Coordinates of C-alpha atoms and ligand atoms in Angstrom, one line a residue:
M95 CA -41.4 -12.8 83.8
G96 CA -43.2 -9.5 84.3
T97 CA -46.7 -8.6 85.1
A98 CA -48.7 -6.6 82.6
P99 CA -48.9 -2.8 83.3
C100 CA -52.4 -1.9 84.5
L101 CA -54.2 0.7 82.3
S102 CA -57.4 2.6 82.9
I103 CA -57.9 3.2 79.1
D104 CA -61.3 1.9 78.0
P105 CA -61.2 0.8 74.3
F106 CA -65.0 0.7 74.2
D107 CA -65.8 4.2 75.5
E108 CA -67.1 6.6 72.9
A109 CA -64.0 8.9 72.9
F110 CA -61.8 5.9 72.1
L111 CA -64.1 4.5 69.4
A112 CA -64.5 7.9 67.8
D113 CA -60.8 8.3 67.4
P114 CA -58.9 5.1 68.2
Y115 CA -55.6 6.3 66.7
A116 CA -55.4 9.1 69.4
H117 CA -55.1 6.4 72.1
H118 CA -52.9 3.8 70.4
D119 CA -49.5 5.2 71.5
A120 CA -50.6 4.9 75.1
L121 CA -51.5 1.3 74.6
R122 CA -48.4 0.4 72.6
D123 CA -45.9 2.3 74.8
A124 CA -47.2 0.9 78.1
G125 CA -45.7 -2.5 77.2
P126 CA -45.9 -5.5 74.9
A127 CA -49.1 -6.7 76.7
V128 CA -51.2 -4.6 79.1
W129 CA -54.0 -5.3 81.6
L130 CA -57.2 -3.3 80.9
E131 CA -58.9 -2.9 84.2
A132 CA -62.1 -1.5 82.6
W133 CA -63.0 -4.9 81.2
H134 CA -60.6 -7.3 83.1
C135 CA -58.9 -8.4 79.9
F136 CA -55.4 -8.2 78.5
G137 CA -54.5 -6.1 75.5
I138 CA -51.8 -6.3 72.8
A139 CA -51.2 -3.3 70.5
R140 CA -47.7 -3.7 69.1
H141 CA -47.3 -5.1 65.6
A142 CA -44.9 -7.9 66.4
E143 CA -46.9 -9.2 69.3
V144 CA -50.3 -8.9 67.6
Q145 CA -49.0 -10.8 64.6
S146 CA -47.4 -13.5 66.8
A147 CA -50.7 -14.0 68.7
L148 CA -52.6 -14.3 65.5
K149 CA -50.2 -16.9 64.2
D150 CA -50.3 -18.9 67.5
H151 CA -53.9 -20.2 67.2
E152 CA -53.2 -23.1 69.6
I153 CA -52.6 -20.8 72.5
F154 CA -54.7 -17.8 71.3
V155 CA -57.9 -19.7 70.5
S156 CA -61.0 -18.5 68.8
G157 CA -63.5 -21.2 69.8
R158 CA -64.3 -19.3 73.1
G159 CA -65.3 -16.3 71.1
V160 CA -63.4 -13.5 69.4
G161 CA -65.2 -10.8 71.3
L162 CA -65.1 -9.9 75.0
A163 CA -67.5 -12.7 76.0
D164 CA -65.9 -16.0 76.9
F165 CA -68.1 -18.7 75.5
A166 CA -66.9 -21.1 78.1
R167 CA -68.6 -18.9 80.7
E168 CA -71.3 -16.9 78.9
Q169 CA -74.0 -17.6 76.4
P170 CA -72.9 -16.4 72.9
W171 CA -75.0 -13.6 71.4
R172 CA -75.9 -15.9 68.5
P173 CA -75.0 -19.5 67.5
P174 CA -71.2 -19.2 67.0
S175 CA -69.8 -18.8 63.5
L176 CA -68.4 -22.1 62.2
L177 CA -65.4 -20.3 60.9
L178 CA -64.6 -17.2 63.0
E179 CA -65.4 -18.7 66.3
T180 CA -63.9 -22.2 65.9
D181 CA -60.5 -23.8 66.2
P182 CA -59.0 -26.7 64.3
P183 CA -60.0 -29.4 63.5
I184 CA -63.6 -28.0 63.0
H185 CA -62.3 -24.8 61.6
D186 CA -60.1 -26.5 59.0
R187 CA -63.0 -28.5 57.6
T188 CA -65.4 -25.6 57.3
R189 CA -62.7 -23.3 56.0
S190 CA -61.8 -25.7 53.2
I191 CA -65.5 -25.9 52.2
M192 CA -65.6 -22.1 52.0
N193 CA -62.2 -21.8 50.3
K194 CA -63.6 -24.0 47.4
V195 CA -66.6 -21.7 47.1
A196 CA -64.9 -18.3 47.5
T197 CA -62.3 -18.5 44.7
L198 CA -60.7 -16.1 42.3
A199 CA -61.8 -18.3 39.4
S200 CA -65.5 -17.9 40.4
L201 CA -65.0 -14.1 40.3
R202 CA -63.5 -13.9 36.8
G203 CA -66.9 -14.1 35.3
V204 CA -68.3 -11.1 37.2
R205 CA -65.5 -8.6 36.8
A206 CA -66.8 -6.9 33.6
A207 CA -70.3 -6.5 35.1
W208 CA -68.9 -5.2 38.4
L209 CA -66.7 -2.7 36.5
A210 CA -69.8 -1.5 34.5
K211 CA -71.7 -1.0 37.8
A212 CA -68.8 0.9 39.3
E213 CA -68.5 3.1 36.2
A214 CA -72.3 3.9 36.1
I215 CA -72.2 4.9 39.8
V216 CA -69.0 7.0 39.5
E217 CA -70.3 8.6 36.2
E218 CA -73.4 9.8 37.9
L219 CA -71.5 11.1 41.0
T220 CA -69.0 12.9 38.8
E221 CA -71.8 14.7 37.0
R222 CA -73.1 15.9 40.4
R223 CA -69.5 17.0 41.5
T224 CA -70.4 16.8 45.2
F225 CA -71.7 13.6 47.0
D226 CA -71.5 11.6 50.1
A227 CA -69.0 8.8 49.6
V228 CA -70.6 6.7 52.3
T229 CA -74.3 6.8 51.3
D230 CA -73.9 7.5 47.6
L231 CA -70.9 5.2 46.9
A232 CA -69.4 3.0 49.6
E233 CA -72.8 1.6 50.7
I234 CA -74.3 1.5 47.2
F235 CA -71.6 -0.4 45.2
P236 CA -71.1 -3.5 47.5
L237 CA -74.8 -3.8 47.9
S238 CA -75.2 -3.8 44.1
V239 CA -72.8 -6.7 43.6
F240 CA -72.3 -8.8 46.7
P241 CA -75.8 -10.0 47.5
D242 CA -76.1 -11.2 43.9
L243 CA -72.8 -13.0 44.1
I244 CA -74.1 -15.0 47.1
G245 CA -77.5 -15.5 45.3
L246 CA -79.6 -13.8 47.9
M247 CA -83.3 -13.3 47.5
D248 CA -84.2 -9.8 46.5
E249 CA -86.7 -9.0 49.2
G250 CA -85.3 -7.7 52.5
R251 CA -81.8 -6.8 51.6
E252 CA -82.1 -3.6 53.6
H253 CA -81.4 -5.9 56.7
L254 CA -77.9 -6.7 55.6
L255 CA -76.0 -3.6 56.8
P256 CA -77.9 -3.3 60.2
Y257 CA -77.3 -7.0 60.8
G258 CA -73.5 -6.5 60.2
M259 CA -73.4 -3.5 62.5
A260 CA -75.2 -5.5 65.3
T261 CA -72.9 -8.5 64.8
F262 CA -69.7 -6.3 65.1
N263 CA -71.1 -4.4 68.1
A264 CA -71.7 -7.8 69.8
F265 CA -68.0 -8.5 69.9
G266 CA -67.7 -5.7 72.5
P267 CA -69.3 -5.3 75.9
R268 CA -73.1 -4.9 76.5
N269 CA -72.7 -1.1 76.3
A270 CA -75.1 1.5 74.8
L271 CA -73.8 0.9 71.3
F272 CA -74.6 -2.8 71.6
E273 CA -78.0 -2.1 73.0
E274 CA -78.8 0.4 70.2
T275 CA -78.2 -2.1 67.3
N276 CA -79.4 -5.1 69.3
A277 CA -82.8 -3.5 69.8
T278 CA -83.4 -3.7 66.1
A279 CA -81.4 -6.8 65.4
A280 CA -84.1 -9.4 65.9
P281 CA -86.0 -8.8 62.6
A282 CA -82.7 -8.5 60.8
A283 CA -81.5 -11.8 62.3
A284 CA -84.8 -13.5 61.4
W285 CA -84.4 -12.3 57.8
I286 CA -80.8 -13.4 57.7
A287 CA -81.8 -16.9 58.9
S288 CA -84.4 -17.2 56.2
A289 CA -82.1 -15.8 53.5
C290 CA -79.5 -18.5 54.4
E291 CA -82.0 -21.4 53.8
R292 CA -81.3 -23.5 50.7
S293 CA -84.8 -22.8 49.3
N294 CA -84.2 -19.1 49.3
L295 CA -80.8 -19.1 47.6
K296 CA -80.5 -18.7 43.8
P297 CA -78.8 -21.4 41.9
G298 CA -75.3 -20.5 40.8
G299 CA -74.5 -18.3 43.7
W300 CA -71.9 -18.8 46.4
G301 CA -74.7 -19.7 48.9
W302 CA -76.0 -22.4 46.6
A303 CA -72.4 -23.7 46.3
V304 CA -72.2 -24.1 50.0
Y305 CA -75.3 -26.4 49.9
E306 CA -73.6 -28.4 47.1
A307 CA -70.8 -29.1 49.7
A308 CA -73.6 -30.4 52.0
D309 CA -74.9 -32.6 49.1
R310 CA -71.4 -34.1 48.8
G311 CA -71.5 -34.9 52.6
E312 CA -68.8 -32.3 53.5
C313 CA -71.1 -30.6 56.0
S314 CA -74.7 -30.9 57.3
E315 CA -77.6 -28.8 56.1
E316 CA -77.6 -26.8 59.3
E317 CA -73.9 -26.1 59.0
A318 CA -74.4 -25.0 55.4
A319 CA -76.9 -22.4 56.5
R320 CA -74.6 -21.1 59.2
L321 CA -71.7 -21.0 56.7
V322 CA -73.8 -18.9 54.3
R323 CA -74.5 -16.7 57.4
S324 CA -70.8 -15.9 57.6
F325 CA -70.8 -14.4 54.1
L326 CA -73.6 -12.1 55.1
S327 CA -72.1 -11.2 58.5
A328 CA -68.6 -10.4 57.3
G329 CA -69.0 -9.4 53.7
L330 CA -70.7 -6.1 53.6
D331 CA -70.1 -3.6 56.5
T332 CA -66.4 -4.5 56.2
T333 CA -66.2 -3.7 52.4
V334 CA -68.5 -0.7 52.8
N335 CA -66.2 0.9 55.3
G336 CA -63.1 -0.4 53.6
I337 CA -64.1 1.5 50.4
G338 CA -65.0 4.5 52.6
H339 CA -61.5 4.5 54.1
L340 CA -59.9 4.1 50.6
I341 CA -61.8 7.2 49.4
L342 CA -61.0 9.0 52.6
A343 CA -57.3 8.2 52.2
L344 CA -57.1 9.3 48.6
A345 CA -59.1 12.5 49.3
T346 CA -56.9 13.3 52.3
F347 CA -53.6 12.6 50.5
P348 CA -54.1 14.2 47.0
D349 CA -50.5 13.5 46.0
Q350 CA -51.2 9.8 46.4
W351 CA -54.3 10.1 44.2
D352 CA -52.2 11.9 41.6
K353 CA -49.6 9.1 41.8
L354 CA -52.3 6.5 41.4
R355 CA -53.8 8.2 38.3
A356 CA -50.3 8.3 36.8
R357 CA -49.7 4.7 37.7
P358 CA -52.9 2.7 37.8
E359 CA -51.0 -0.5 38.4
L360 CA -50.6 0.7 42.0
A361 CA -54.3 0.2 42.6
K362 CA -53.8 -3.2 44.4
R363 CA -51.2 -1.7 46.7
A364 CA -53.5 1.3 47.4
L365 CA -56.1 -1.1 48.9
D366 CA -53.6 -2.8 51.2
E367 CA -52.2 0.5 52.2
S368 CA -55.7 1.8 53.1
L369 CA -56.3 -1.4 55.1
R370 CA -53.1 -0.7 57.0
W371 CA -53.8 3.1 57.3
D372 CA -57.3 2.8 58.6
S373 CA -58.3 -0.7 59.5
T374 CA -62.0 -1.3 59.4
A375 CA -61.8 -4.3 61.7
Q376 CA -60.0 -2.5 64.6
T377 CA -60.0 -5.3 67.1
F378 CA -60.6 -9.0 67.7
F379 CA -60.2 -11.0 70.9
R380 CA -58.6 -14.4 71.5
T381 CA -58.7 -16.5 74.7
T382 CA -55.5 -18.1 76.0
S383 CA -55.6 -21.9 76.2
R384 CA -52.6 -21.9 78.6
Q385 CA -50.2 -19.5 80.3
V386 CA -48.1 -17.6 77.7
E387 CA -45.3 -15.1 77.7
V388 CA -45.8 -12.0 75.5
G389 CA -42.6 -9.9 75.2
G390 CA -41.7 -10.9 78.7
V391 CA -45.2 -10.3 80.2
T392 CA -47.1 -13.3 81.6
I393 CA -50.7 -13.8 80.5
P394 CA -52.4 -16.6 82.5
A395 CA -54.4 -19.4 81.0
D396 CA -58.1 -18.7 80.3
S397 CA -57.6 -14.9 79.7
K398 CA -59.4 -12.8 77.3
V399 CA -56.9 -10.8 75.1
I400 CA -57.9 -8.0 72.8
L401 CA -55.7 -7.6 69.8
F402 CA -55.6 -4.1 68.5
L403 CA -55.2 -4.7 64.7
G404 CA -55.5 -1.0 63.9
A405 CA -52.8 -0.1 66.4
A406 CA -50.5 -2.8 65.1
N407 CA -50.9 -1.4 61.6
R408 CA -49.6 2.0 62.7
D409 CA -46.9 0.8 65.1
P410 CA -43.8 2.9 64.5
R411 CA -41.8 -0.1 65.7
K412 CA -42.8 -1.7 62.4
W413 CA -43.7 1.1 60.0
D414 CA -41.9 4.3 58.9
N415 CA -44.1 7.3 59.2
P416 CA -47.1 5.1 60.0
D417 CA -49.7 7.8 59.9
Q418 CA -48.8 8.6 56.3
F419 CA -50.9 7.0 53.5
S420 CA -48.4 6.0 50.9
I421 CA -49.4 3.7 48.0
E422 CA -45.8 2.7 47.3
R423 CA -45.2 1.4 50.8
A424 CA -44.4 -2.3 51.3
T425 CA -47.5 -3.3 53.3
S426 CA -46.7 -7.0 53.6
G427 CA -47.5 -8.2 57.1
H428 CA -50.3 -5.7 57.8
V429 CA -53.0 -7.3 59.9
G430 CA -56.0 -5.4 58.5
L431 CA -57.3 -8.7 57.2
G432 CA -56.0 -10.6 60.1
F433 CA -53.1 -13.1 59.9
G434 CA -52.7 -16.9 60.1
I435 CA -55.5 -19.5 59.7
H436 CA -58.4 -17.1 60.3
Q437 CA -57.2 -14.5 57.8
C438 CA -60.1 -13.0 55.8
L439 CA -61.6 -15.6 53.6
G440 CA -63.5 -13.2 51.4
Q441 CA -60.7 -10.9 50.7
M442 CA -60.8 -11.5 47.0
V443 CA -64.2 -9.9 47.0
A444 CA -63.0 -6.8 48.8
R445 CA -60.0 -6.7 46.4
L446 CA -62.1 -7.0 43.2
E447 CA -64.7 -4.4 44.5
S448 CA -61.9 -1.9 45.2
E449 CA -60.0 -2.7 42.0
V450 CA -62.9 -2.0 39.7
L451 CA -64.0 1.0 41.7
L452 CA -60.5 2.5 41.5
E453 CA -60.5 1.7 37.7
A454 CA -63.7 3.6 37.3
L455 CA -62.5 6.6 39.4
I456 CA -59.2 6.8 37.6
S457 CA -60.9 6.9 34.2
L458 CA -63.6 9.5 35.2
V459 CA -62.2 11.6 38.0
R460 CA -59.3 14.1 37.9
S461 CA -59.4 15.5 41.5
M462 CA -61.1 14.2 44.6
R463 CA -61.1 16.2 47.8
L464 CA -62.9 16.3 51.1
N465 CA -65.9 18.7 51.0
G466 CA -66.5 18.8 54.8
P467 CA -65.5 16.8 57.8
P468 CA -66.0 13.0 57.7
L469 CA -68.4 11.7 60.4
R470 CA -67.9 8.5 62.2
R471 CA -70.5 5.8 63.0
L472 CA -69.4 4.3 66.3
N473 CA -69.2 0.6 66.5
N474 CA -67.5 -1.7 69.2
T475 CA -65.3 -3.4 66.5
L476 CA -65.5 -1.5 63.2
H477 CA -63.9 1.9 62.5
A478 CA -66.9 3.0 60.4
L479 CA -68.1 6.1 58.6
E480 CA -71.5 7.7 58.7
S481 CA -70.7 10.4 56.2
L482 CA -67.8 11.4 53.9
P483 CA -68.5 14.6 51.9
I484 CA -66.5 14.6 48.6
V485 CA -66.1 17.1 45.8
V486 CA -64.7 15.9 42.5
T487 CA -63.7 17.4 39.2
P488 CA -64.2 15.2 36.1
N489 CA -61.5 14.2 33.7
Ligands
OVV632 C1 -64.8 -12.0 60.1 C2 -66.2 -12.1 60.6 C3 -66.9 -11.1 61.1 C4 -68.2 -11.3 61.6 C5 -68.8 -12.5 61.4 C6 -68.1 -13.6 60.8 C7 -66.8 -13.4 60.4 C8 -68.8 -14.9 60.7 O1 -68.2 -15.9 60.3 O2 -70.0 -15.0 61.0

């Protein structure tokens, strides 16, 4: 078995984070698994090997953290997530509690209201013709529906996006990006903790439903609070930037927008293709529970391994013309929402948000183009947008 090629590429330096796609060929072409000397961890960037690692949760474990820090050796940044940062059997118990709360059935009742919200926002933006798809749309729409779905208190919701950015920065090293959001994370974390308490959740929301599982004896009161925290950590910055990337894709590939307008039934595929084309969650780590061979390269036990989801989703070994956004593409097997037992549990929320938003755009907008260069907001884990200038013409 071979040793991993040693690379000097730093996936957490600002040049890499600003444009990860410019560096993925070097990671993928160096070998099926590489050694990143900058952080003393292994890296996997090819689709087949990333997907296999995600499937193999017994060797590639999550319980020692899914960031660079190894919880067996270092203090976690916050009490670990009971879903993301656990392995079976704990994970299976908490996941089944959450799977019973986050259901398609419980979303059926909100669809009409979400569509009306999306239409109202898009109508106003269409009248303006020019807008910023990040601050005027991608941040506004999820914030107008998701906190109410959970049943969050009204006061303090401005902490949600900063808390998410800090959480996703904390999966990386303690670099300047981490320090920047961590400096202001304490008040956000305090608000999040109080928002997750039973007494602060509105009856009928998904947060309340998690406490009903506690009432049935399926988890403790403390576990319920931390499970609600997962909704707030993972549910907003992800969908905000996912919607941003969907708009970016459609504005950058106008032929695909035209195709979608002609065939609105392709809306669901457009979201999966945008998750493949520009994956908001670019990376997650695993830790090896024992020695393992990856494409002929040996990774020792107790190694931190960074999985490059965004690179896997544009691996030419897997996808034809991978840089092309194409809504008719068969996207099955993309890892933009992960793969295996930890695959995104709230994906039905992301799907419904984007579905109603696309429905509103299709009915109100004829053309949609970039009106200036998109600006990135650097984050250790998320490929995120700061600004996305758009110009539209109405139908
Ligand atoms: C997928 C994800 C990202 C960030 C936080 C969590 C999950 C969580 O469970 O807290």
